[in-house]
Amino acid sequence: MPSTSRSPARAADPVSLPVKRRLEAPVRGLLRLVLLLAGLSLLVRPGAARQAAIASAHPLATAAGFETLAAGGNLFDAAVTVSAVLAVVQPESSGLGGGGFWLLRRADGRVSMIDGRERAPLAASADMYLDAAGRPIPRRSLDGPLAAGIPGEPAALALIARRYGRLPLARSLAPAIRLARDGFVVDEAYRRYAGFRRRAIAASPGAAAQFLDHGEVPAAGWRLRQPDLARTLERLAAEGRDGFYAGKTARLLVAGVRAAGGIWTGRDLAEYRAVERAPIRVDYAGLRVFSAAPPSSGGVALAEMLHMLDRFDLDALTAVQRKHLLIEVMRRAYRDRARFLGDPDQVAIPLKRLLDPAYANSLIRDLSFGAAGRSRPLPPDPSGKGLDTTHFSMADSEGNAVAATLSINYGFGSGFVPPGTGVLLNDEMDDFSMRPGVPNVYGLVGGRANAIAPGRRMLSSMSPTLVETPKGLGVLGTPGGSRIITMVLLGILDIAAGEGPDHWVRRRRFHHQYLPDEVQYEPGAFSAQELRGLRLLGHRLRPLDDTYGDMQAVWRAKGGHLEAASDPRGSGAAQVKTIRVSTSPSDGP
Ligand code: DON
């Protein structure tokens, strides 16, 4: 497995060696001086000219990432910090009770994916959200402990720290622990989602005590303190993954879930593993794109769409034809998403075929520039607004980069906190297809490949993405449920057109996901002429009242110059900074 350079402080330590005992005192003094100077230069050198860019959905997370870099951490340590701080300061979006995908790129160009996706409890069954007549029971896969998959984020953070980091996990988690313990002032997004999910939160005494103010949505200026979460983070910091999946935390989680009607067992937690996987790689128009592999559908769908687009000369098309083509490739990729994709460890995915550029020919065989296609019901299977969920992008001048999308699914997840843990559980079970043809909360349908099964990871749309071009490296991603993949596609096309990150995050967006058969679009996404043209072709156009997405993006030009941009639809923070190492990495939290 990959390893990174060790911390300067740790590199210097082993020299306090057996040899020392045999040396004369003056020589020893000289040696100490030399070692001290060497150690100091090692400490200072990495920070001297290094720059980093971080774009995250919360200013406190971006600031904490830089804090870890200044403490001597590498970009992957900073990714652990940003993830953990987002878990504390954006509880409506992600957390220790949820999961995510981290795409890690090392300066030498190697890219890997850490899969910290939740999985179904071992006692889960295909029809657990259906009534006796086979109808979905409203809200069962969304609210309360029965909606929660086994969390993956704590295991992923421990794995990233161990395999890729330079600092001890405890050091990288220190800012999150501090913010959970001392608190921070909640923002408008928190208050909005707390209002939206108040009923589910109020039903859980643990969640209500933590996130509401005497049962009500807190007023502006309210400080959220999460002492139980701070202690859970401390156990993770001290013991690594066992600090969460075994011992006291595991006992509290299982007891809390079961007392409230959930089905978790200690074995669910003990057996959970974050998995390192190869990302999906696709070449398009001189770009090399890396994105999330199954159990995310993002990379495969992006690959299919880019391969289809590659069959056309986009510059030769009119504006209407171009939008029409994009809608039609979206339609086709989401059909395959629904039919073929699921947990790669449990279902057979015809990955080789789907990723073959030649496969795109068969997908576009019926694509006409004279009329919109039709989304028919899927063959019988024999077998919101979008600021919840979160993404961050980072890169340094040396060429390391991280794109990570993290989620507890719906705003404030399941709304359930097992007492004593401070851990808000996800409702990611809703991402399974609970019955062929029955849409989930994002309107997505699926079949057997994404049916509920014990220990299975539910299919995701989260698509952290890296784009290498002859001019540099783009890092991007966003929340937004089913619309994530099409947002990233539009961003990739902007990169191909030579646009910078500010453009990717600001651009107006549109989306088609096969079913429902409609084009959803933000105000301003189409000109009046495009709307007329698309309507004439037979597209059903559904204007959205509001914008969607919260993209966080970074660009690293070939020479090392960095830019960062945060979606104006959210309240994130994007910054480029020169890193000056101020603290020894061995300093504890
Ligand atoms: O994994 C997925 O695809 C979803 N659970 C992501 C949810 C999401 O992006 C919510 N944001 N609007």
Coordinates of C-alpha atoms and ligand atoms in Angstrom, one line a residue:
M1 CA 0.0 0.0 0.0
P2 CA 1.1 3.5 -0.6
S3 CA 3.1 5.3 2.0
T4 CA 4.0 9.0 2.3
S5 CA 7.1 10.7 3.7
R6 CA 7.3 10.6 7.4
S7 CA 7.0 13.7 9.5
P8 CA 10.2 15.7 9.9
A9 CA 10.0 15.4 13.6
R10 CA 9.5 11.6 13.4
A11 CA 12.3 11.4 10.8
A12 CA 14.7 13.0 13.2
D13 CA 13.8 10.9 16.2
P14 CA 15.2 7.6 15.4
V15 CA 18.7 9.2 15.3
S16 CA 18.7 9.2 19.1
L17 CA 20.2 5.9 18.5
P18 CA 22.3 3.2 20.1
V19 CA 25.4 4.6 18.5
K20 CA 25.1 7.7 20.6
R21 CA 26.2 5.9 23.8
R22 CA 29.6 5.1 22.3
L23 CA 30.5 8.6 21.4
E24 CA 32.6 11.1 23.4
A25 CA 30.9 14.0 25.0
P26 CA 32.2 16.8 22.6
V27 CA 31.4 14.7 19.6
R28 CA 28.0 14.1 21.0
G29 CA 27.4 17.8 21.4
L30 CA 28.5 18.5 17.9
L31 CA 26.3 15.7 16.6
R32 CA 23.4 17.1 18.5
L33 CA 23.9 20.5 17.0
V34 CA 24.1 19.0 13.5
L35 CA 21.0 17.0 14.1
L36 CA 19.1 19.9 15.5
L37 CA 20.0 22.1 12.5
A38 CA 19.1 19.2 10.1
G39 CA 15.8 18.7 12.0
L40 CA 15.0 22.4 11.9
S41 CA 15.7 22.7 8.2
L42 CA 13.5 19.7 7.6
L43 CA 10.8 21.4 9.6
V44 CA 11.0 24.7 7.9
R45 CA 11.8 23.7 4.3
P46 CA 8.4 22.2 3.5
G47 CA 6.6 25.4 4.4
A48 CA 9.0 27.8 2.8
A49 CA 7.4 28.2 -0.6
R50 CA 4.6 25.8 -0.5
Q51 CA 1.2 27.0 -1.4
A52 CA -2.2 25.4 -1.0
A53 CA -5.7 26.0 -2.1
I54 CA -8.8 24.9 -0.2
A55 CA -12.4 25.4 -1.2
S56 CA -15.0 24.0 1.2
A57 CA -18.6 24.6 2.1
H58 CA -17.8 26.2 5.4
P59 CA -15.3 29.0 6.3
L60 CA -14.3 27.2 9.6
A61 CA -13.4 24.0 7.7
T62 CA -11.3 25.9 5.1
A63 CA -9.5 27.7 7.9
A64 CA -8.9 24.5 9.9
G65 CA -7.4 22.8 6.8
F66 CA -4.8 25.6 6.6
E67 CA -4.2 25.2 10.3
T68 CA -3.2 21.6 9.8
L69 CA -0.9 22.4 6.9
A70 CA 0.8 25.1 9.0
A71 CA 1.3 22.5 11.7
G72 CA 3.4 20.5 9.3
G73 CA 0.7 18.3 7.9
N74 CA 0.5 17.2 4.3
L75 CA -2.6 17.8 2.1
F76 CA -4.1 14.5 3.1
D77 CA -3.8 15.4 6.8
A78 CA -5.6 18.6 5.9
A79 CA -8.3 16.6 4.1
V80 CA -8.9 14.7 7.4
T81 CA -9.2 17.9 9.3
V82 CA -11.5 19.5 6.7
S83 CA -13.8 16.4 6.7
A84 CA -13.9 16.3 10.5
V85 CA -14.6 20.0 10.9
L86 CA -17.4 19.8 8.3
A87 CA -18.8 17.0 10.4
V88 CA -19.0 19.4 13.3
V89 CA -19.9 22.7 11.8
Q90 CA -22.3 21.5 9.0
P91 CA -24.2 18.7 10.8
E92 CA -27.0 19.2 8.3
S93 CA -24.8 17.9 5.5
S94 CA -22.2 15.3 6.6
G95 CA -20.8 13.8 9.7
L96 CA -19.3 10.9 11.6
G97 CA -22.7 9.2 11.3
G98 CA -22.4 9.3 7.5
G99 CA -20.0 8.5 4.7
G100 CA -18.4 9.7 1.5
F101 CA -15.8 9.3 -1.2
W102 CA -12.3 10.9 -1.1
L103 CA -10.3 11.1 -4.3
L104 CA -6.6 11.4 -3.4
R105 CA -4.0 12.5 -5.9
R106 CA -0.3 12.3 -5.0
A107 CA 2.2 14.7 -6.6
D108 CA 3.6 11.8 -8.7
G109 CA 0.1 11.6 -10.4
R110 CA -1.2 8.4 -8.8
V111 CA -4.9 8.7 -7.9
S112 CA -6.8 6.6 -5.5
M113 CA -10.3 6.5 -4.1
I114 CA -11.2 6.0 -0.5
D115 CA -14.7 4.5 -0.3
G116 CA -16.3 5.3 3.1
R117 CA -19.8 4.7 1.9
E118 CA -22.3 3.4 4.4
R119 CA -23.6 -0.1 4.1
A120 CA -26.9 -1.8 5.0
P121 CA -27.0 -3.4 8.4
L122 CA -26.7 -7.2 8.3
A123 CA -30.3 -7.5 9.5
A124 CA -31.6 -5.5 6.5
S125 CA -33.9 -7.0 4.0
A126 CA -35.1 -6.1 0.5
D127 CA -38.6 -5.3 1.6
M128 CA -37.9 -3.6 4.9
Y129 CA -39.5 -0.3 3.8
L130 CA -42.6 -1.9 2.2
D131 CA -46.0 -2.7 3.7
A132 CA -47.7 -6.0 3.4
A133 CA -49.1 -4.9 0.0
G134 CA -45.6 -4.1 -1.2
R135 CA -46.1 -0.3 -1.0
P136 CA -43.4 1.9 0.4
I137 CA -44.1 3.0 4.0
P138 CA -43.8 6.8 3.9
R139 CA -40.7 8.2 5.6
R140 CA -39.4 4.9 6.9
S141 CA -36.2 5.1 4.8
L142 CA -35.8 8.8 5.7
D143 CA -36.5 9.4 9.4
G144 CA -35.2 7.6 12.5
P145 CA -32.7 4.9 13.1
L146 CA -34.2 2.4 10.7
A147 CA -33.2 4.7 7.9
A148 CA -29.5 4.7 8.8
G149 CA -26.7 2.7 7.1
I150 CA -23.6 1.7 9.0
P151 CA -21.4 4.9 9.0
G152 CA -18.2 5.0 6.9
E153 CA -16.6 8.4 7.5
P154 CA -14.8 7.6 10.8
A155 CA -13.1 4.5 9.2
A156 CA -12.2 6.5 6.1
L157 CA -10.6 9.3 8.1
A158 CA -8.5 6.8 10.1
L159 CA -7.5 5.0 6.9
I160 CA -6.5 8.3 5.1
A161 CA -4.5 9.4 8.2
R162 CA -2.7 6.0 8.4
R163 CA -1.9 5.4 4.7
Y164 CA -1.5 8.9 3.4
G165 CA -1.0 11.3 6.3
R166 CA 2.1 12.6 8.0
L167 CA 0.6 13.7 11.3
P168 CA -1.0 11.5 14.0
L169 CA -4.8 11.3 13.6
A170 CA -5.2 13.0 16.9
R171 CA -3.4 16.1 15.6
S172 CA -5.6 16.3 12.4
L173 CA -8.8 15.9 14.4
A174 CA -7.8 18.5 17.0
P175 CA -9.6 21.5 15.3
A176 CA -12.9 19.4 15.0
I177 CA -12.7 18.4 18.7
R178 CA -12.1 22.0 19.7
L179 CA -15.1 23.2 17.7
A180 CA -17.4 20.5 18.9
R181 CA -16.4 21.2 22.5
D182 CA -16.3 25.0 22.5
G183 CA -19.0 25.5 19.9
F184 CA -19.5 27.9 17.0
V185 CA -22.3 30.2 15.8
V186 CA -24.7 28.4 13.4
D187 CA -25.3 29.9 10.0
E188 CA -28.5 30.4 7.9
A189 CA -28.2 27.0 6.1
Y190 CA -28.2 25.3 9.5
R191 CA -31.3 27.2 10.6
R192 CA -33.1 26.6 7.3
Y193 CA -32.4 22.8 7.4
A194 CA -33.2 22.6 11.1
G195 CA -36.6 24.1 10.2
F196 CA -37.1 21.8 7.3
R197 CA -36.3 18.7 9.4
R198 CA -37.5 19.8 12.8
R199 CA -40.1 17.1 13.1
A200 CA -37.5 14.3 12.6
I201 CA -35.0 15.9 14.9
A202 CA -37.6 16.6 17.6
A203 CA -38.6 12.9 17.6
S204 CA -35.0 12.0 18.8
P205 CA -34.3 13.3 22.3
G206 CA -30.5 13.0 21.6
A207 CA -30.8 15.1 18.4
A208 CA -33.3 17.6 19.8
A209 CA -31.1 18.4 22.8
Q210 CA -28.1 18.8 20.5
F211 CA -29.6 20.7 17.5
L212 CA -32.7 22.6 18.7
D213 CA -33.1 25.3 21.3
H214 CA -35.8 24.1 23.7
G215 CA -37.4 22.2 20.8
E216 CA -37.3 25.1 18.4
V217 CA -35.1 26.1 15.5
P218 CA -32.4 28.2 17.2
A219 CA -32.3 32.0 16.6
A220 CA -29.6 33.6 14.5
G221 CA -26.4 34.0 16.6
W222 CA -27.0 30.8 18.6
R223 CA -23.9 28.8 19.5
L224 CA -24.0 25.0 18.9
R225 CA -21.9 23.1 21.4
Q226 CA -21.6 19.3 21.0
P227 CA -19.8 17.9 24.0
D228 CA -20.8 14.3 23.3
L229 CA -19.5 14.6 19.8
A230 CA -16.3 16.0 21.1
R231 CA -15.8 13.0 23.3
T232 CA -16.6 10.6 20.5
L233 CA -14.1 12.4 18.3
E234 CA -11.6 12.1 21.1
R235 CA -12.0 8.3 21.3
L236 CA -11.5 8.2 17.5
A237 CA -8.4 10.4 17.8
A238 CA -7.0 8.2 20.6
E239 CA -7.7 4.7 19.3
G240 CA -8.2 5.1 15.5
R241 CA -11.1 3.2 13.9
D242 CA -11.6 1.1 17.0
G243 CA -12.4 4.2 18.9
F244 CA -15.6 4.4 16.9
Y245 CA -16.4 0.8 15.7
A246 CA -15.6 -0.9 19.0
G247 CA -15.6 -0.1 22.7
K248 CA -17.7 2.6 24.3
T249 CA -18.7 4.4 21.1
A250 CA -19.9 1.2 19.4
R251 CA -21.8 0.2 22.6
L252 CA -23.6 3.5 22.8
L253 CA -24.4 3.6 19.1
V254 CA -25.9 0.1 19.0
A255 CA -27.8 0.5 22.3
G256 CA -29.3 3.9 21.1
V257 CA -30.3 2.5 17.7
R258 CA -31.9 -0.6 19.1
A259 CA -33.7 1.1 21.9
A260 CA -35.4 3.3 19.2
G261 CA -36.4 0.4 17.0
G262 CA -33.4 0.1 14.8
I263 CA -31.6 -3.1 13.7
W264 CA -27.9 -2.5 14.2
T265 CA -25.7 -5.0 16.0
G266 CA -22.1 -4.8 17.3
R267 CA -21.1 -7.0 14.4
D268 CA -22.3 -4.4 11.9
L269 CA -19.8 -1.9 13.4
A270 CA -17.0 -4.4 14.0
E271 CA -17.1 -5.6 10.3
Y272 CA -17.3 -2.2 8.6
R273 CA -14.3 -1.4 6.6
A274 CA -13.4 1.7 4.4
V275 CA -12.1 0.4 1.1
E276 CA -9.4 1.8 -1.2
R277 CA -10.4 1.4 -4.8
A278 CA -9.2 2.4 -8.2
P279 CA -11.1 5.5 -9.4
I280 CA -12.9 5.6 -12.8
R281 CA -10.6 7.1 -15.4
V282 CA -11.8 8.4 -18.8
D283 CA -10.1 10.3 -21.5
Y284 CA -12.0 13.0 -23.3
A285 CA -10.9 15.7 -25.8
G286 CA -7.3 15.8 -24.5
L287 CA -8.5 15.7 -20.8
R288 CA -8.0 12.9 -18.4
V289 CA -10.8 12.7 -15.9
F290 CA -10.8 10.7 -12.6
S291 CA -14.0 10.3 -10.7
A292 CA -15.7 8.1 -8.2
A293 CA -16.0 4.3 -8.9
P294 CA -19.0 2.2 -7.8
P295 CA -20.6 2.2 -5.3
S296 CA -20.9 5.7 -6.7
S297 CA -22.5 6.0 -10.1
G298 CA -20.7 9.3 -10.8
G299 CA -17.6 8.1 -12.6
V300 CA -19.4 5.5 -14.8
A301 CA -22.1 8.0 -15.8
L302 CA -19.6 10.7 -16.5
A303 CA -17.5 8.3 -18.6
E304 CA -20.6 7.3 -20.7
M305 CA -21.6 10.9 -21.2
L306 CA -18.1 12.0 -22.2
H307 CA -17.7 9.1 -24.6
M308 CA -21.1 9.9 -26.2
L309 CA -20.1 13.6 -26.5
D310 CA -16.8 12.6 -28.0
R311 CA -18.7 11.3 -31.1
F312 CA -19.7 14.9 -32.0
D313 CA -18.0 18.1 -33.0
L314 CA -19.5 20.3 -30.3
D315 CA -18.1 23.5 -31.9
A316 CA -20.1 22.8 -35.1
L317 CA -23.4 22.7 -33.3
T318 CA -25.9 25.5 -32.7
A319 CA -26.6 26.5 -29.1
V320 CA -29.9 24.6 -29.2
Q321 CA -28.4 21.5 -30.7
R322 CA -25.6 21.5 -28.1
K323 CA -28.1 21.7 -25.2
H324 CA -30.3 19.1 -26.8
L325 CA -27.3 16.8 -27.2
L326 CA -26.3 17.3 -23.5
I327 CA -29.8 16.5 -22.4
E328 CA -29.9 13.3 -24.5
V329 CA -26.6 12.0 -23.2
M330 CA -27.7 12.7 -19.6
R331 CA -30.9 10.7 -20.3
R332 CA -29.0 7.7 -21.6
A333 CA -26.4 7.6 -18.8
Y334 CA -29.0 7.8 -16.1
R335 CA -30.9 4.9 -17.7
D336 CA -27.8 2.8 -17.4
R337 CA -27.2 4.1 -13.8
A338 CA -30.7 2.7 -12.9
R339 CA -30.2 -0.6 -14.7
F340 CA -26.7 -1.7 -14.0
L341 CA -25.1 0.1 -11.1
G342 CA -24.8 -0.9 -7.4
D343 CA -22.3 -2.2 -4.8
P344 CA -19.3 -3.7 -6.8
D345 CA -18.6 -6.1 -3.9
Q346 CA -22.0 -7.6 -4.2
V347 CA -23.4 -7.2 -7.7
A348 CA -22.0 -8.0 -11.1
I349 CA -21.6 -4.7 -12.9
P350 CA -20.7 -4.9 -16.6
L351 CA -18.0 -2.2 -16.0
K352 CA -15.8 -3.2 -18.9
R353 CA -18.6 -2.8 -21.4
L354 CA -20.0 0.4 -19.9
L355 CA -16.6 2.1 -19.9
D356 CA -15.7 1.0 -23.4
P357 CA -15.7 4.1 -25.7
A358 CA -17.2 1.9 -28.4
Y359 CA -20.2 1.2 -26.2
A360 CA -21.2 4.9 -26.7
N361 CA -22.0 4.2 -30.3
S362 CA -24.8 1.9 -29.3
L363 CA -26.1 4.4 -26.8
I364 CA -26.4 7.2 -29.4
R365 CA -27.7 5.0 -32.2
D366 CA -31.3 6.4 -31.7
L367 CA -30.2 9.9 -30.9
S368 CA -31.8 12.4 -33.3
F369 CA -31.2 16.1 -33.7
G370 CA -34.8 16.4 -34.9
A371 CA -36.6 15.3 -31.8
A372 CA -36.2 14.7 -28.1
G373 CA -35.8 11.1 -27.0
R374 CA -38.3 9.4 -24.8
S375 CA -37.7 7.8 -21.4
R376 CA -39.7 4.6 -21.3
P377 CA -40.3 2.7 -18.1
L378 CA -37.3 0.6 -17.4
P379 CA -37.5 -3.0 -18.6
P380 CA -39.0 -5.1 -15.8
D381 CA -36.1 -6.3 -13.7
P382 CA -36.2 -10.1 -13.4
S383 CA -34.0 -10.0 -10.7
G384 CA -34.5 20.0 -3.0
K385 CA -32.5 22.5 -3.2
G386 CA -29.3 20.6 -2.7
L387 CA -27.1 22.2 -0.1
D388 CA -27.2 19.2 2.2
T389 CA -24.3 16.8 1.6
T390 CA -21.0 18.6 1.2
H391 CA -17.9 18.8 -0.9
F392 CA -14.4 20.2 -0.6
S393 CA -11.6 20.5 -3.1
M394 CA -7.9 21.1 -2.3
A395 CA -4.5 21.1 -4.1
D396 CA -1.0 22.2 -3.2
S397 CA 1.7 23.6 -5.4
E398 CA 3.5 20.3 -5.4
G399 CA 0.6 18.6 -7.2
N400 CA -1.1 16.7 -4.4
A401 CA -4.9 17.1 -4.6
V402 CA -8.0 15.9 -2.8
A403 CA -11.6 16.0 -4.0
A404 CA -14.1 14.7 -1.4
T405 CA -17.9 14.5 -1.3
L406 CA -19.4 13.6 2.1
S407 CA -23.0 13.0 3.1
I408 CA -25.5 11.9 5.6
N409 CA -28.0 12.1 2.7
Y410 CA -31.1 14.3 3.5
G411 CA -30.7 17.5 5.5
F412 CA -29.8 16.4 9.1
G413 CA -29.8 12.8 7.8
S414 CA -32.2 10.6 9.7
G415 CA -32.6 13.2 12.4
F416 CA -31.6 10.6 15.0
V417 CA -28.7 10.8 17.5
P418 CA -28.0 7.7 19.7
P419 CA -27.9 9.2 23.3
G420 CA -24.4 9.9 24.6
T421 CA -22.7 9.8 21.2
G422 CA -23.4 13.2 19.6
V423 CA -23.4 11.3 16.3
L424 CA -26.2 12.3 13.9
L425 CA -27.0 9.2 11.9
N426 CA -27.5 9.2 8.1
D427 CA -30.6 8.2 6.2
E428 CA -28.6 6.8 3.3
M429 CA -30.8 3.7 3.2
D430 CA -33.1 5.8 1.0
D431 CA -30.5 5.7 -1.8
F432 CA -31.3 2.0 -2.3
S433 CA -34.0 1.1 -4.7
M434 CA -36.7 -0.2 -2.4
R435 CA -38.7 -1.6 -5.3
P436 CA -38.1 -1.4 -9.1
G437 CA -39.7 1.7 -10.5
V438 CA -40.3 3.3 -7.1
P439 CA -38.4 6.6 -7.0
N440 CA -36.3 7.6 -4.0
V441 CA -36.3 11.1 -2.5
Y442 CA -34.3 12.4 -5.5
G443 CA -36.7 10.8 -8.0
L444 CA -34.1 8.2 -8.9
V445 CA -35.3 4.7 -9.8
G446 CA -33.3 1.5 -9.9
G447 CA -33.6 -2.3 -10.0
R448 CA -32.0 -5.4 -8.6
A449 CA -28.5 -4.1 -8.9
N450 CA -29.3 -1.5 -6.2
A451 CA -31.8 -3.5 -4.1
I452 CA -31.4 -3.6 -0.3
A453 CA -29.3 -6.6 0.9
P454 CA -27.4 -7.2 4.1
G455 CA -24.0 -5.5 4.2
R456 CA -24.5 -3.9 0.8
R457 CA -23.4 -0.4 0.0
M458 CA -26.2 1.7 -1.5
L459 CA -25.6 3.4 -4.9
S460 CA -24.5 7.0 -4.7
S461 CA -24.3 9.9 -7.1
M462 CA -21.5 11.6 -5.3
S463 CA -18.8 12.4 -7.8
P464 CA -15.6 14.0 -6.5
T465 CA -13.6 14.6 -9.7
L466 CA -10.1 15.4 -10.9
V467 CA -9.4 16.7 -14.4
E468 CA -5.9 16.7 -15.9
T469 CA -5.4 18.9 -18.9
P470 CA -2.3 19.9 -20.8
K471 CA -2.5 23.2 -18.9
G472 CA -3.2 22.0 -15.3
L473 CA -5.3 20.1 -12.9
G474 CA -9.0 20.8 -12.0
V475 CA -10.5 19.6 -8.7
L476 CA -14.3 19.7 -8.3
G477 CA -17.5 18.3 -6.9
T478 CA -20.7 19.3 -5.3
P479 CA -23.7 18.1 -3.3
G480 CA -27.1 17.9 -5.0
G481 CA -28.4 14.3 -4.9
S482 CA -29.2 13.0 -8.4
R483 CA -28.1 16.3 -10.0
I484 CA -24.5 15.9 -8.8
I485 CA -23.3 14.1 -11.8
T486 CA -24.7 16.5 -14.4
M487 CA -23.3 19.5 -12.5
V488 CA -19.9 17.9 -12.6
L489 CA -20.3 17.1 -16.3
L490 CA -21.0 20.8 -17.0
G491 CA -18.0 21.7 -15.0
I492 CA -15.8 19.3 -17.0
L493 CA -17.0 20.8 -20.2
D494 CA -16.2 24.3 -18.9
I495 CA -12.6 23.0 -18.1
A496 CA -12.4 21.6 -21.7
A497 CA -13.4 25.0 -23.0
G498 CA -10.6 26.6 -21.0
E499 CA -12.7 28.3 -18.3
G500 CA -11.4 28.8 -14.8
P501 CA -13.0 27.6 -11.5
D502 CA -14.9 30.7 -10.9
H503 CA -16.9 29.9 -14.0
W504 CA -17.5 26.3 -13.1
V505 CA -19.1 27.2 -9.8
R506 CA -21.1 30.1 -11.1
R507 CA -22.5 28.8 -14.3
R508 CA -26.3 28.1 -14.6
R509 CA -27.2 24.5 -14.6
F510 CA -29.7 22.0 -16.2
H511 CA -30.3 18.4 -15.6
H512 CA -32.0 15.3 -17.0
Q513 CA -32.0 11.9 -15.2
Y514 CA -34.0 9.7 -17.5
L515 CA -37.0 9.5 -15.2
P516 CA -38.9 11.7 -14.7
D517 CA -38.7 12.5 -18.4
E518 CA -38.1 16.2 -18.0
V519 CA -35.3 18.8 -18.2
Q520 CA -34.9 20.6 -14.8
Y521 CA -33.2 23.9 -15.1
E522 CA -32.1 26.8 -13.0
P523 CA -33.4 30.3 -13.7
G524 CA -31.2 31.7 -16.5
A525 CA -29.8 28.3 -17.7
F526 CA -31.3 28.7 -21.1
S527 CA -31.8 31.7 -23.3
A528 CA -35.3 32.4 -24.7
Q529 CA -34.2 31.1 -28.0
E530 CA -32.9 27.9 -26.5
L531 CA -36.1 27.4 -24.6
R532 CA -38.1 27.8 -27.8
G533 CA -35.8 25.5 -29.7
L534 CA -35.8 22.8 -27.0
R535 CA -39.6 22.9 -26.7
L536 CA -39.9 22.5 -30.5
L537 CA -37.8 19.4 -30.3
G538 CA -40.3 18.0 -27.8
H539 CA -38.4 18.4 -24.5
R540 CA -40.5 18.7 -21.4
L541 CA -38.9 21.7 -19.6
R542 CA -39.3 22.2 -15.9
P543 CA -38.1 25.5 -14.6
L544 CA -36.9 25.3 -11.0
D545 CA -37.9 28.1 -8.6
D546 CA -34.5 28.1 -7.1
T547 CA -30.8 27.4 -7.8
Y548 CA -29.1 24.2 -6.8
G549 CA -25.6 22.9 -5.9
D550 CA -22.7 24.1 -3.8
M551 CA -19.7 23.4 -6.0
Q552 CA -16.2 23.8 -4.5
A553 CA -13.4 24.0 -7.0
V554 CA -9.6 24.4 -7.3
W555 CA -7.4 24.8 -10.3
R556 CA -3.7 24.2 -10.3
A557 CA -1.9 25.5 -13.4
K558 CA 1.0 23.5 -14.8
G559 CA 3.6 25.7 -13.1
G560 CA 2.0 25.4 -9.7
H561 CA -0.1 28.5 -9.7
L562 CA -3.3 27.9 -7.7
E563 CA -6.9 29.3 -7.9
A564 CA -9.9 28.4 -5.8
A565 CA -13.6 29.1 -6.0
S566 CA -16.7 28.5 -3.9
D567 CA -20.2 28.3 -5.3
P568 CA -22.0 31.6 -4.8
R569 CA -25.2 29.6 -4.0
G570 CA -23.7 28.5 -0.7
S571 CA -21.7 30.1 2.0
G572 CA -18.4 28.3 1.6
A573 CA -14.9 29.7 1.6
A574 CA -12.2 29.3 -1.1
Q575 CA -8.7 30.5 -0.3
V576 CA -5.1 30.2 -1.6
K577 CA -2.4 30.6 0.9
T578 CA 1.3 30.3 1.3
I579 CA 2.0 27.7 4.0
R580 CA 4.6 28.6 6.7
V581 CA 5.1 25.7 9.1
S582 CA 4.8 27.3 12.5
T583 CA 4.4 24.3 14.8
S584 CA 6.2 21.1 15.2
P585 CA 4.1 18.3 13.8
S586 CA 4.7 16.4 17.0
D587 CA 2.8 18.9 19.0
G588 CA -0.3 17.2 20.4
P589 CA -3.8 18.5 20.1
Ligands
DON1 O1 -25.0 9.5 -2.2 C1 -25.9 10.2 -2.8 O2 -26.0 10.2 -4.0 C2 -26.8 11.0 -2.0 N1 -27.0 10.5 -0.7 C3 -26.3 12.5 -2.0 C4 -27.3 13.4 -1.3 C5 -27.1 14.8 -1.6 O3 -26.3 15.2 -2.4 C6 -28.1 15.7 -1.0 N2 -27.8 17.1 -1.4 N3 -28.7 17.8 -1.9

